[in-house]
Coordinates of C-alpha atoms in Angstrom, one line a residue:
X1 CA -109.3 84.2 24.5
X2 CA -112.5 82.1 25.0
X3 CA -112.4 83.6 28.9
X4 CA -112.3 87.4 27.4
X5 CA -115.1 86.4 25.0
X6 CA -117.2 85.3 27.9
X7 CA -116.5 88.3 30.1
X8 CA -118.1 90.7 26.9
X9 CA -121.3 88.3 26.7
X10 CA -124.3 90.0 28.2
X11 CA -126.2 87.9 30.8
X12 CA -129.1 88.0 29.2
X13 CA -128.2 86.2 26.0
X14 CA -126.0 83.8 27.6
X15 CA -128.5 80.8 27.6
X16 CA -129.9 81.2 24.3
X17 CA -128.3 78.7 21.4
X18 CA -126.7 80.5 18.2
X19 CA -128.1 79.5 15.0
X20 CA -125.4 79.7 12.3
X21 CA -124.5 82.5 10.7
X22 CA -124.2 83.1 6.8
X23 CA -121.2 86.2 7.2
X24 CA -118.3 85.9 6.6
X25 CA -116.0 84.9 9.4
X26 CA -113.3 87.2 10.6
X27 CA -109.5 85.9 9.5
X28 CA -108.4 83.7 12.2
X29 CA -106.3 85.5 15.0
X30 CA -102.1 85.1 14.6
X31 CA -100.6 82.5 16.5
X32 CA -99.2 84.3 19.8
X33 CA -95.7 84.6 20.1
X34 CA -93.9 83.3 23.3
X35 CA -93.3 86.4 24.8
X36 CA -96.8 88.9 23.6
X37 CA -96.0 92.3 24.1
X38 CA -98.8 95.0 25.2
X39 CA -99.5 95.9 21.7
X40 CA -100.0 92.8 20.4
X41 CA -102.5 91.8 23.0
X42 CA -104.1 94.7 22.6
X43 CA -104.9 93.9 18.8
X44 CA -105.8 90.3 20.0
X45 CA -108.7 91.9 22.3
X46 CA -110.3 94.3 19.3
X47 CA -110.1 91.5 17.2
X48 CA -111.9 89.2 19.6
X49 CA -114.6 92.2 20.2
X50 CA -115.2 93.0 16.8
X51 CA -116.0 89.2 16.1
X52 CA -118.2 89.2 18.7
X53 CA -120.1 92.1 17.8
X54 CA -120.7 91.0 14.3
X55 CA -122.2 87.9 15.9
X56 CA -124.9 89.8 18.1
X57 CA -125.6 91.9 15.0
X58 CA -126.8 88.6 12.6
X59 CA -128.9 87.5 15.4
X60 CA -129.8 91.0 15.9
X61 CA -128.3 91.3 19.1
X62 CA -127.5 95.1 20.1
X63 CA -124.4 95.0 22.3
X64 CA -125.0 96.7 25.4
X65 CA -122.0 99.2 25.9
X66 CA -118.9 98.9 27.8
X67 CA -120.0 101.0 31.7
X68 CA -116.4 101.5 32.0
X69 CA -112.9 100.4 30.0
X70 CA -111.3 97.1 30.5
X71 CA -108.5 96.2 32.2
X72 CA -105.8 93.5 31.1
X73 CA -105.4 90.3 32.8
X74 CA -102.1 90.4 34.7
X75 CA -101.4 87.7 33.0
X76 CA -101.7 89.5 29.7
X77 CA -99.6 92.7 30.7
X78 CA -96.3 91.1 31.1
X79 CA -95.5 92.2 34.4
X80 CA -97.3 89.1 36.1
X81 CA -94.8 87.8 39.6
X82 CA -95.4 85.0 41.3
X83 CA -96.8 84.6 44.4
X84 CA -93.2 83.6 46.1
X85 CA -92.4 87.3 45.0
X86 CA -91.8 90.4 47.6
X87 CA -94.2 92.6 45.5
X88 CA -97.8 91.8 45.8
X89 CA -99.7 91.4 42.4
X90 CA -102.3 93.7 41.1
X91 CA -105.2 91.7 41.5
X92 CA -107.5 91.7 38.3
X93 CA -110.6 94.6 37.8
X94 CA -114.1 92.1 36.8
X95 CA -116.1 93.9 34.6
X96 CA -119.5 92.5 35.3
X97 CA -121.0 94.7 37.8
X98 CA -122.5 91.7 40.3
X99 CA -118.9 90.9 40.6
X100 CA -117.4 94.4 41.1
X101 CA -117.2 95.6 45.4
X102 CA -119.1 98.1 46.5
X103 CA -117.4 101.5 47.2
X104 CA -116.6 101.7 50.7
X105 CA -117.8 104.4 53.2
X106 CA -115.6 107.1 54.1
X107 CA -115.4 109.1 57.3
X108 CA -115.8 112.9 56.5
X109 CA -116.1 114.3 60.2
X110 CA -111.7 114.6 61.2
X111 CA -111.1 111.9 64.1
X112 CA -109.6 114.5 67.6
X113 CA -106.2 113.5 67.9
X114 CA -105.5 110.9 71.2
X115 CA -102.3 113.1 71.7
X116 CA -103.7 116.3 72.0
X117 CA -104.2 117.0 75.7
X118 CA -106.9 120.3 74.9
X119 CA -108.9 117.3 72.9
X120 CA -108.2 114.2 74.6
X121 CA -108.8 114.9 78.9
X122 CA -107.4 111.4 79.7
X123 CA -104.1 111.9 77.8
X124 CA -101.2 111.7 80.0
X125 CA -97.7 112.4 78.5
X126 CA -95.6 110.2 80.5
X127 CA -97.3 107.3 79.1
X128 CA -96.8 108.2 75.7
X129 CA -94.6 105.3 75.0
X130 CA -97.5 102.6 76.2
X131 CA -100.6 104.9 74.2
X132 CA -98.3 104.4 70.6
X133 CA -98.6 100.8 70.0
X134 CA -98.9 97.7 72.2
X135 CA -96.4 97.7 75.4
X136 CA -93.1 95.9 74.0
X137 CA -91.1 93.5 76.7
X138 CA -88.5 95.4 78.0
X139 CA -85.4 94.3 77.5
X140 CA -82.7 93.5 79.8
X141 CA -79.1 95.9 80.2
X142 CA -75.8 94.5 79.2
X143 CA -72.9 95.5 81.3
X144 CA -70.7 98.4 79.9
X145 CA -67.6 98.3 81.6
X146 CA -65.1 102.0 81.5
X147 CA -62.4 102.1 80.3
X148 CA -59.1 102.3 82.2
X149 CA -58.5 105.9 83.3
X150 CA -62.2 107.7 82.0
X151 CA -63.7 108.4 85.1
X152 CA -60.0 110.1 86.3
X153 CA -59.5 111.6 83.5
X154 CA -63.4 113.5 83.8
X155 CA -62.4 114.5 87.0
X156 CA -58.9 116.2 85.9
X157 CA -60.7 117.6 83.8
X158 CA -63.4 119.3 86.2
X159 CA -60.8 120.1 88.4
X160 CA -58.9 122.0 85.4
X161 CA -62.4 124.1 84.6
X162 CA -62.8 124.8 87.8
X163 CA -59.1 125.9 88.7
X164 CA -59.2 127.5 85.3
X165 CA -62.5 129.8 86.4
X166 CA -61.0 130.6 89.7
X167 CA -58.2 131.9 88.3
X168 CA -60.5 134.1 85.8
X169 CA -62.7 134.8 88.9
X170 CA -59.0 136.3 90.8
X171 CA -58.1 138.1 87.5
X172 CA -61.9 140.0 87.7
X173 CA -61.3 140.5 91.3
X174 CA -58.2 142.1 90.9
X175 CA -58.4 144.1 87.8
X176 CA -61.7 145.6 89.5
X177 CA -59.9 146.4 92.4
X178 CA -57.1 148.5 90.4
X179 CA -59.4 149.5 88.3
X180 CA -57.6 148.6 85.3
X181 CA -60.3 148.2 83.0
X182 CA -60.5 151.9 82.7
X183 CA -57.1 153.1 82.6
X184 CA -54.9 152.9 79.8
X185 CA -51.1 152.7 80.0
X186 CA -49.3 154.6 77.7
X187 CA -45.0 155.4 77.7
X188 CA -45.7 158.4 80.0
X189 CA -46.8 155.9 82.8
X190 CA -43.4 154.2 83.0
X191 CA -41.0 155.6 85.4
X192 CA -37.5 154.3 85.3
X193 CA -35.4 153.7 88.0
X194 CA -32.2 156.0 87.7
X195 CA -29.0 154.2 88.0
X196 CA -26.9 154.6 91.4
X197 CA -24.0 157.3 92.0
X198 CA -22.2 154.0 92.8
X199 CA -22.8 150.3 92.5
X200 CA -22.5 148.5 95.5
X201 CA -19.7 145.9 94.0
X202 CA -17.4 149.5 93.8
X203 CA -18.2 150.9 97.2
X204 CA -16.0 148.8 99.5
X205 CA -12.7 150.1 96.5
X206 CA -13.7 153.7 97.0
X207 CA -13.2 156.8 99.9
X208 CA -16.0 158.4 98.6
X209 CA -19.8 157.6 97.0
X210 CA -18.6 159.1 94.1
X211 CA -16.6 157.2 90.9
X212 CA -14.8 160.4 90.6
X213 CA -13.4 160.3 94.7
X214 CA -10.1 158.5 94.8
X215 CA -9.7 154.5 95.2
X216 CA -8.9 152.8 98.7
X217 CA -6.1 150.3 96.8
X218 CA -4.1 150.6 99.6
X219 CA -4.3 150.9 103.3
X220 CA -5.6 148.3 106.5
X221 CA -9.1 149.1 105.5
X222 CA -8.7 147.7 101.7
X223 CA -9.7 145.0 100.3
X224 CA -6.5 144.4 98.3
X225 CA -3.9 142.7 99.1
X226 CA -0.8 140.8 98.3
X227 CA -2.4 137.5 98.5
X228 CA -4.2 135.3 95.8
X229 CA -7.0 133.8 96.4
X230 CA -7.1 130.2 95.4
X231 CA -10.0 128.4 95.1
X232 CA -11.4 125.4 97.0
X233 CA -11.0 122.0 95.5
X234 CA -14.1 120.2 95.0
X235 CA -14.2 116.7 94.2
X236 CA -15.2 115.3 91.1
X237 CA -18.8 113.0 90.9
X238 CA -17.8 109.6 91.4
X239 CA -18.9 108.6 88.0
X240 CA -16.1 110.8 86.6
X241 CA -13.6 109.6 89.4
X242 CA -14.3 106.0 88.2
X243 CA -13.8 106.8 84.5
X244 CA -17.4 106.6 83.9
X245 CA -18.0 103.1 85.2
X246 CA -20.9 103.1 88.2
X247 CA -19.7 101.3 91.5
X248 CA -20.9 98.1 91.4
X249 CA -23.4 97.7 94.2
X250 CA -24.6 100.3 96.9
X251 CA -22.5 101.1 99.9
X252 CA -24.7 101.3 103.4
X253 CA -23.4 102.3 106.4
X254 CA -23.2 100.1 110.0
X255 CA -26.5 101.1 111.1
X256 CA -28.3 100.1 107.6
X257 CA -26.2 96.6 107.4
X258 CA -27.8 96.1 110.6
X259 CA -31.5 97.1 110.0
X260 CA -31.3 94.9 106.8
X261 CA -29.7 92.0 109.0
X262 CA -32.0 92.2 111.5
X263 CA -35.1 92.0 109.0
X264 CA -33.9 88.8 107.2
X265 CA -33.5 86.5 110.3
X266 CA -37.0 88.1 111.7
X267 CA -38.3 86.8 107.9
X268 CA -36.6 83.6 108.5
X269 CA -38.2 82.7 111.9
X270 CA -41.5 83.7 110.6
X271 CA -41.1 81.3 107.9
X272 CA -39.8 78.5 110.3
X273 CA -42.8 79.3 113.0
X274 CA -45.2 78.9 109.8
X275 CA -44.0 75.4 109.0
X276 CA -44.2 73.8 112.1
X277 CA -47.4 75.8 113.0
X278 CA -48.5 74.0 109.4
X279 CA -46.6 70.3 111.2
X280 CA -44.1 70.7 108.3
X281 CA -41.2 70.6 110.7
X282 CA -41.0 69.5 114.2
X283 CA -40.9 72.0 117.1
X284 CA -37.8 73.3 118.7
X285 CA -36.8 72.0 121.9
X286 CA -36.4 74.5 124.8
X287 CA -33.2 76.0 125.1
X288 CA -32.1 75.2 128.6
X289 CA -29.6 77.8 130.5
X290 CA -28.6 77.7 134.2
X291 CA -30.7 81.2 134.4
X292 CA -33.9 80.1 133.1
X293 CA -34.2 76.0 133.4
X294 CA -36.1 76.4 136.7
X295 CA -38.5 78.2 134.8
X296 CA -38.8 76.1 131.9
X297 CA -39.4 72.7 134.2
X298 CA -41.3 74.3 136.7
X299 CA -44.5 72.7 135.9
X300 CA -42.3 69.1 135.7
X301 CA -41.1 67.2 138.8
X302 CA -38.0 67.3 139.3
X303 CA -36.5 64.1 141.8
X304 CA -32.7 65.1 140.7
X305 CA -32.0 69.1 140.3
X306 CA -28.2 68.0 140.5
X307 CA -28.8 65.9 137.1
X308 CA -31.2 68.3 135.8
X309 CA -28.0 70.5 136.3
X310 CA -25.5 68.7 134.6
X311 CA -28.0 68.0 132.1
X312 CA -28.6 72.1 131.7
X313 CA -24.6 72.2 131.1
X314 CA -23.9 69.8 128.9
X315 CA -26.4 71.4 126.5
X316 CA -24.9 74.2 127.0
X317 CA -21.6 73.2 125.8
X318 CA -22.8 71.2 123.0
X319 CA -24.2 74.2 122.0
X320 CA -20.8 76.0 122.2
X321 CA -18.8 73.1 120.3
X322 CA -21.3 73.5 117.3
X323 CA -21.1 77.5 117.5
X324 CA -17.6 77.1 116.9
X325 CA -17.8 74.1 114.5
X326 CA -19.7 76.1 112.4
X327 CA -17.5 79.7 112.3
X328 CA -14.1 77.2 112.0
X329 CA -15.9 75.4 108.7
X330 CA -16.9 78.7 107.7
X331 CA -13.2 80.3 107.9
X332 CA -11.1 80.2 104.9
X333 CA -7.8 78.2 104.3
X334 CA -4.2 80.2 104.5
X335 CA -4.0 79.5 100.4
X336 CA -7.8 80.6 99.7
X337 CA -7.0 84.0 102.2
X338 CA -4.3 85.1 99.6
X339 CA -6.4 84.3 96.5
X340 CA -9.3 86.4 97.8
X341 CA -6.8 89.3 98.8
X342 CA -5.2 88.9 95.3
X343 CA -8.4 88.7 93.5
X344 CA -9.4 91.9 95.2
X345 CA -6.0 93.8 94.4
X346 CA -6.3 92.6 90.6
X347 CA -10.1 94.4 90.4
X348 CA -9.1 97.6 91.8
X349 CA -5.7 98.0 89.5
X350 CA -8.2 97.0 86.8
X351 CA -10.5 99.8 88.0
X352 CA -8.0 102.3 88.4
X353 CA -4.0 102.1 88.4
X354 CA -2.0 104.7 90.8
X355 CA 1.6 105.9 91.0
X356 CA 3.3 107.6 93.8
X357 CA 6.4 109.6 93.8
X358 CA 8.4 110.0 97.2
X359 CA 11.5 112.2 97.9
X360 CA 13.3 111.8 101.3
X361 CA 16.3 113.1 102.3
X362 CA 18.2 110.5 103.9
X363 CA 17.2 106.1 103.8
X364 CA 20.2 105.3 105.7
X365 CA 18.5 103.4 109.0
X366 CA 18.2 99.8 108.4
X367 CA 14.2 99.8 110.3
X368 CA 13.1 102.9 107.4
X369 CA 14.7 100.4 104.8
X370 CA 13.1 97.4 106.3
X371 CA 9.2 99.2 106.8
X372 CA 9.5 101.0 102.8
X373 CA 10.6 97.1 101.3
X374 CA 8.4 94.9 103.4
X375 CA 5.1 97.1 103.0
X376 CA 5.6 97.4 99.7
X377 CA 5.3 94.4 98.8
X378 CA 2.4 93.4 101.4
X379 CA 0.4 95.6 99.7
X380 CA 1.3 94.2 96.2
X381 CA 2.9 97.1 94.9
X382 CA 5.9 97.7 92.6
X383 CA 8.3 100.1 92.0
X384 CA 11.8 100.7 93.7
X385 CA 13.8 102.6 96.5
X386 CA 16.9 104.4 95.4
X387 CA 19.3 105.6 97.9
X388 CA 22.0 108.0 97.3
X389 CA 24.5 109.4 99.6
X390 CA 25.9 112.3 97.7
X391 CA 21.9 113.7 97.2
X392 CA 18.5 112.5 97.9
X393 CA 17.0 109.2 98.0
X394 CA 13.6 108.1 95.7
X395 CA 10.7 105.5 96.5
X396 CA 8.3 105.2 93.5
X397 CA 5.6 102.5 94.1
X398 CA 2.2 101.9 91.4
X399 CA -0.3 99.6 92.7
X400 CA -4.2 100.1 93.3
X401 CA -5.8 103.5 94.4
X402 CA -6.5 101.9 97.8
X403 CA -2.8 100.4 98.7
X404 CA -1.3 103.3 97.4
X405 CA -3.4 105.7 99.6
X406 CA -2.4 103.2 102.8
X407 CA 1.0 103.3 101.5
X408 CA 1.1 106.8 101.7
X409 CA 0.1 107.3 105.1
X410 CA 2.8 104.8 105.9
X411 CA 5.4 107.2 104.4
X412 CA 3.8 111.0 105.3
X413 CA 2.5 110.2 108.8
X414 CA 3.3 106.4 110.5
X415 CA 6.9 106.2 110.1
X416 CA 9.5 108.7 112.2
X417 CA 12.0 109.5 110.1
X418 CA 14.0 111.5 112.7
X419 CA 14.9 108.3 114.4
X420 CA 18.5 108.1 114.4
X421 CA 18.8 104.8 117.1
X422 CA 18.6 101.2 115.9
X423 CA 17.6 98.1 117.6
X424 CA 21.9 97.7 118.9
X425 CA 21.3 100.9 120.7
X426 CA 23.9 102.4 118.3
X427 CA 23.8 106.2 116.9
X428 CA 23.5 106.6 113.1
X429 CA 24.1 109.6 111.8
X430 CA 21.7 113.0 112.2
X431 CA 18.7 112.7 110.9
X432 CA 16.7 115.8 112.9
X433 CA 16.5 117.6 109.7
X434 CA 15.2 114.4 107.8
X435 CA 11.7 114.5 106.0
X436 CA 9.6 112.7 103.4
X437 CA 7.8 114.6 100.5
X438 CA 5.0 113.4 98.0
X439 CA 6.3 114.8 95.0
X440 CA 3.9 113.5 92.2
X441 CA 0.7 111.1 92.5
X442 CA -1.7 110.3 89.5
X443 CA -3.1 107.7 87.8
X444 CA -1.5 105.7 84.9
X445 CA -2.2 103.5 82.2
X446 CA -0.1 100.3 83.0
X447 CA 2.7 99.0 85.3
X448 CA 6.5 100.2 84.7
X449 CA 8.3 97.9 87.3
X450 CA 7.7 94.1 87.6
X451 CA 8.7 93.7 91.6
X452 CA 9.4 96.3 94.0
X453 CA 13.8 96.4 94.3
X454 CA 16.1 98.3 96.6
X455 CA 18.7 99.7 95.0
X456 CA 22.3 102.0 96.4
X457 CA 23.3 103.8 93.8
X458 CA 27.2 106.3 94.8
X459 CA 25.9 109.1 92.2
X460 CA 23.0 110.5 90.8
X461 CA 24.3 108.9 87.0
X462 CA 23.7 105.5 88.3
X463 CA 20.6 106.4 90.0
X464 CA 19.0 107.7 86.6
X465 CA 20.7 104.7 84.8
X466 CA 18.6 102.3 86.8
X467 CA 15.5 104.5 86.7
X468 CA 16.2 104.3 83.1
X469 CA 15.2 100.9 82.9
X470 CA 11.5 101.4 83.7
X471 CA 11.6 104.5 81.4
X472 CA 11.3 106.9 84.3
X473 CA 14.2 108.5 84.3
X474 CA 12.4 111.8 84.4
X475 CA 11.5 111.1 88.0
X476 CA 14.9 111.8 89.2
X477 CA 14.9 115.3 87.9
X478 CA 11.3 115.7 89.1
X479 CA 12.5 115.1 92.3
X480 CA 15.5 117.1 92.5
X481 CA 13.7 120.4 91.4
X482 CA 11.3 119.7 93.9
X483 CA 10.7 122.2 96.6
X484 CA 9.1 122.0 99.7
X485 CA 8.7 125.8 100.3
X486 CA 7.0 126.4 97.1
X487 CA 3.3 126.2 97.7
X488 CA 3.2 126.0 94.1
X489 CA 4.8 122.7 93.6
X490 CA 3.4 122.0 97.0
X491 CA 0.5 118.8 97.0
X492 CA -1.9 118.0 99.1
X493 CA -1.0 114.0 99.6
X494 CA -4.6 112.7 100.9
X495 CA -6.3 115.0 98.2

């Protein structure tokens, strides 16, 4: 309050003492609260004036008036920050006029614009960046790597524009050169096509080109006739064949097995030239033969060429003993020649499980008994042979698809069942007219014989009472309905 005081004090009076006064003395000011607002400092300072005023008056003072209003102390407005703040303070207004700044010049004339090319002549617009400020650094470019695919896929993209306005560029072209643009098509500009007096699938079945001309059913020249036309087999995908199970590794032919034999042993002697190029294994001694050992030791004396010679043979020989070494350690064992045979057999009955049905005439010559029994059973497969003299004789066998199809070549084309001479030179009976028949072939679901058994039965009751055994006494009658002059019941046995 004493600072405010001072400020109102005219310089003038400032030096001279103050005698003391006989008025009465203004009540004393209220203490100031902690926090003053405006108001009350407002009060505080027209208290403070009019005290001061009274004491110019007594010593007959006249104030001088205030030249302009006074402003607060920041201090005194409540809104002071410190100087840590991010707002700068208002700084405070004196109100003695030796302290106050003077009013600064202003410019009145407009400064010409440095940008302006008609007012500045030395302006140059590619430099605008340098003329706005000082010259930064420039700073240095980071890598951007594309992404995977973004350049390709611009390009399919150009090419799909570009394809896309050559084909409106054709479409133009060619509605400008049928003048289409112009035209309009309406249901007058259709014409249809009028159907044919006759259709061309009806021609060859009639005399004349006219439905209402008689037919040509009959005759040399028409196309019916008394026979049916079947149509050709064709075999099923092998998938289906196998009951949907894929062959288990790719079959090649001789000329492929070769190629890919050929490349592994070149791939092996590269990798053995590599290693003892790299002194990983030691090099090959020359192979020595009687056609090329004069060669190979021509640059070497040679004070013996007969023990060079026997030298060149024995080499050779050793050679020979290891070669078969080798392919007799390699060959399997008697016992391990059946197992691999057997193992074979037992994966293609697991794959697919055949039966064949024969019918022959006459088995009466020991060698036709002899050849059905023995290759039977070579060729693991079960089943029986029935013979009967009053009728016909049976041979059923089941094994795998593969020994059933060599079986039956055995029976339909290998063995001559006209043969009526044995090994004694004796004459059986006639067998001219004999002949074996594939009656039924097809695939089935599990074994009905255990071995493959002949059997001689006098009559066709026995023979169905042994078939009845393996429940396949159905086979007898089968076979004696057969006929081998009906192409109906007729089969194709290598089908």
């Amino acid at each position: 309050m004493a600072r405010i005081a001072s400020l109102n004090l005219p310089s003038s009076n400032s030096h001279r003492p103050q005698p003391p006064s006989t008025a009465a003395r203004p009540p004393p000011l209220p203490a100031a609260t902690a926090t003053p607002t405006p108001a009350s400092i407002q009060s505080t300072i027209a208290a403070a004036r009019a005290r001061i005023e009274a004491q110019l008056k007594s010593q007959g003072i006249q104030p001088a008036p205030p030249s302009h209003p006074t402003e607060l102390h920041p201090m005194l407005r409540g809104d002071y920050k410190p100087k840590h703040s991010t707002q700068r303070a208002t700084l405070p207004v004196s109100s003695i006029k030796a302290n106050q700044q003077k009013p600064k010049l202003k410019i009145t004339h407009e400064t010409p614009s440095l940008t302006d090319p008609t007012q500045n002549p030395y302006f140059d617009p590619s430099l605008t960046r340098r003329t706005h400020g000082p010259q930064t650094r420039r700073r240095h470019k980071q890598f951007h790597f594309a992404e995977p695919g973004q350049y390709v896929e611009q390009a399919e993209r150009k090419r799909a524009e570009a394809r896309m306005e050559q084909l409106k560029q054709e479409i133009a072209e060619r509605a400008e050169l049928a003048r289409l643009e112009d035209e309009v098509l309406d249901a007058s500009a259709i014409q249809f096509v009028e159907p044919p007096q006759v259709e061309w699938w009806d021609a060859p079945f009639l005399s004349e080109a006219s439905y209402g001309s008689d037919a040509k059913l009959e005759g040399p020249d028409s196309l019916c006739t008394i026979y049916i036309q079947h149509p050709v087999p064709i075999e099923p995908p092998l998938a289906i064949r196998s009951q949907g199970v894929a062959p288990a590794q790719l079959i090649l032919t001789h000329k492929e097995r070769k190629k890919i034999r050929r490349q592994r042993r070149l791939e092996q002697q590269r990798e053995r030239r590599e290693k003892v190029m790299l002194g990983l294994l030691p090099p090959e001694p020359p192979k020595l033969k009687m056609s090329n050992f004069m060669q190979i030791m021509a640059n070497e004396s040679v004070p013996d060429p007969t023990k060079l010679e026997a030298e060149v043979r024995r080499q050779m020989q050793a050679r020979q003993t290891k070669h078969e070494a080798d392919n007799k350690a390699r060959k399997l064992t008697k016992e391990q020649r059946h197992e691999k045979i057997e193992a074979k057999t037992k994966a293609d009955e697991e794959a697919c499980l055949m039966r064949a049905v024969f019918r022959i005439n006459k088995l009466e010559h020991p060698q036709h008994w002899h050849k059905v029994t023995v290759n039977a059973r070579q060729m693991h497969l079960t089943g029986t042979a029935i013979s009967c003299p009053t009728g016909f004789s049976l041979v059923v066998v089941e094994g795998s698809a593969k020994n059933v199809k060599a079986y039956k070549k055995l029976m339909l084309r290998r063995i001559d069942w006209t043969m009526s001479q044995n090994d004694q030179g004796s004459v059986t009976n006639d067998l001219t007219s004999n002949e074996c028949h594939l009656i039924w072939q097809g695939e089935i679901d599990k074994r009905k014989f255990r071995q493959f058994k002949q059997h001689t039965s006098a009559s066709e009751t026995q023979a169905k009472k042994w078939l009845m055994r393996a429940k396949s006494d159905e086979l007898w009658q089968l076979a004696k309905q057969y006929d081998p002059n009906d192409s109906i019941t007729a089969l194709d046995p290598f089908a």
